Amino acid sequence: MKQLYFFGFWAAAGLLAPVGPALAQLTITAVSPAANARAARPGPVVATFSEPLTAASAGALKVYSAQRGGLRTRGATPAEVSGNTLSFAPRAYPFMPGETVFSTVTAAAAGNSGHLAHARVAQFTAAVGGTGRGTFPPGPDVATGSYPRALALGDVDGDGDLDLLIANGFGASGTVSELLNGGDATGSNTGVFVLNDALTIGPGAHGVALGDVDGDGDLDLVSSNTGNQLVVLLNGGDATGSNTGQFINGSTATVEYPGAPVLGDVDGDGDLDLVATSGSPASVRVRLNGGDATGSNTGRFSNGTALAAYTQLAGLAVGDVDGDGALDVVTANGTDNTASVYLNDGGGFSSASRQAVAVGSNPTAVLLGDVDGDGDLDLLTVNYGSTATPASGTASVRLNGGDATGSNTGVFGNGPDLGLGVSPAAAALGDVDGDGDLDLVATNYQDNTVSVRLNGGDATGSNTGVFGGGSVVAVGSHPGGVALGDVDGDGDLDLVATNFLGNTVSVRLNQPAQALAAGLKAPKTGFTVAPTVAAEGAPRYAYTGPGLEAGTELAIYSVTGQCVQQLRDVAAAGTLPTAGLASGWYVARLRTSGGSYVARFYRP
């Protein structure tokens, strides 16, 4: 999942001048949502200024969705000026649960005293809902292209549900598989993905990003390959916002041995620029949309800068880590066991600003997110571990300013290192248990699992940045990329992971932590359910309980708490009545005079 924040950091960074008469320069005095907040999904984006704005200032606010609709402030849904405020309310449809919403107030904002001196760029996280609490039971593994690696979730066909794009590549071939949610553009929101197209990217396709690079209101595709190219394909083939999910035309940018691309407005002109690592020479390459800072939104990337970097660059993220209103760059540095921080002063980057942050062994990915709830962005890496001890995989948490004071210094320290599975490869941040803080999920390449680690160790929303609890989710063979998003439309975040040697993608739907009906007592030992197979091959489930007396009741509940089967006077052992039940998780309950006994089972 990309990193998620907003421009409320201006207040925390001391950049908001107080309202008062005779201000010499137009300033921003208040913002909503607050810095890096998990904001209500239908809530508006609002910036308040020190004086009334001109009508033309409506065009200064750009709001970009990473998962649905691209540039939201356009056409029939522009930003609005009302006195001292500039705002956008997502009336047509809300932001997607848990998604990244990017915002820029450009220097085009103006009042009687003139224009805003400097653009302000930031992001926020849309809040989640639903009943999922970070429990991901078994689900389908869907066929994709050969050697699937990176992935992205977004509504590419404009029907309101999240589709799936996967970069597949090893050796001379490379494609991006496009899998539509429900198999078509009807908005069925089933979370069942059907292959729609395979887009030719070039040799060794290994990165994929979605974003509205031409400003027409749909999500375009950017991918990288080992042929020294960053490939841009436009949704619908042009800038009309047709939202067809057919990716054609576009352009390429040359970068030697590029890493996975990242999109963000690094020059503050209101369009999405392109950032990627390069292996020759080791550097971070910044390519500007339209080639300059005019906000031309052409979807063609050129010029920019190259920032000197450590070798073995393994991951990249963008976000405003020092609270000055400009997007900074952070990289993971493979065998150097560090992360690098490059600060953007609003006029650009310099290699001289690079800071090194010590992390775990062989970092493979880097993330930015406010994991301790203090309003600034913290840094996390996933670390593959030592090749001599492959079970030594960890995640490093490094707090902004070194603590939870919201100091927003962009200098990272302290924070824990937590154990993951064998050879972690990729990770995402998202509120999987619905408690309002950011949790961590990470793929474990060698043991075919995804680690789920809850912020604070539980679902209390403690926002400590200390991760524990959670679960281990079984997926396909050698998982690489991972993403979080609401693929079944129930408001919570589901998990999707690519399986590099399985040529599949695993879809795991988020479920309640306890699938028990209201009023059930805590589980007791002495009751088990185990799958068996009848002679005719139909799935059956044998149960064994304690010594049962007359009147003992056996019931089966769905994950939503609905009683779907019920028997009385059952024996101490037998077969569960599962005929006619749909695929999914269930809870079996035995109620006796001595109390209730429960056991979970999954019906394929």
mmCIF file of C-alpha atoms in Angstrom, residues 20-28 49-54 57 109-117:
data_model
loop_
_atom_site.group_PDB
_atom_site.id
_atom_site.type_symbol
_atom_site.label_atom_id
_atom_site.label_comp_id
_atom_site.label_asym_id
_atom_site.label_seq_id
_atom_site.Cartn_x
_atom_site.Cartn_y
_atom_site.Cartn_z
ATOM 1 C CA GLY A 20 -4.354 39.375 11.511
ATOM 2 C CA PRO A 21 -4.805 42.637 9.689
ATOM 3 C CA ALA A 22 -2.377 44.039 7.146
ATOM 4 C CA LEU A 23 -0.531 40.815 6.380
ATOM 5 C CA ALA A 24 2.205 41.450 3.855
ATOM 6 C CA GLN A 25 2.004 38.006 2.286
ATOM 7 C CA LEU A 26 -0.836 35.559 1.698
ATOM 8 C CA THR A 27 -0.436 32.661 4.154
ATOM 9 C CA ILE A 28 -2.292 29.514 5.156
ATOM 10 C CA PHE A 49 -5.969 31.613 4.344
ATOM 11 C CA SER A 50 -5.080 34.913 5.976
ATOM 12 C CA GLU A 51 -7.343 36.914 3.646
ATOM 13 C CA PRO A 52 -10.124 36.382 1.102
ATOM 14 C CA LEU A 53 -9.068 34.590 -2.082
ATOM 15 C CA THR A 54 -9.656 35.473 -5.697
ATOM 16 C CA SER A 57 -7.700 30.495 -6.734
ATOM 17 C CA ALA A 109 -3.596 30.765 -4.761
ATOM 18 C CA ALA A 110 -3.960 34.558 -4.511
ATOM 19 C CA GLY A 111 -5.556 37.322 -2.451
ATOM 20 C CA ASN A 112 -5.299 41.105 -2.352
ATOM 21 C CA SER A 113 -1.719 40.926 -1.076
ATOM 22 C CA GLY A 114 -0.576 38.673 -3.903
ATOM 23 C CA HIS A 115 0.130 34.996 -4.461
ATOM 24 C CA LEU A 116 1.071 32.278 -2.004
ATOM 25 C CA ALA A 117 4.854 32.374 -1.762
#
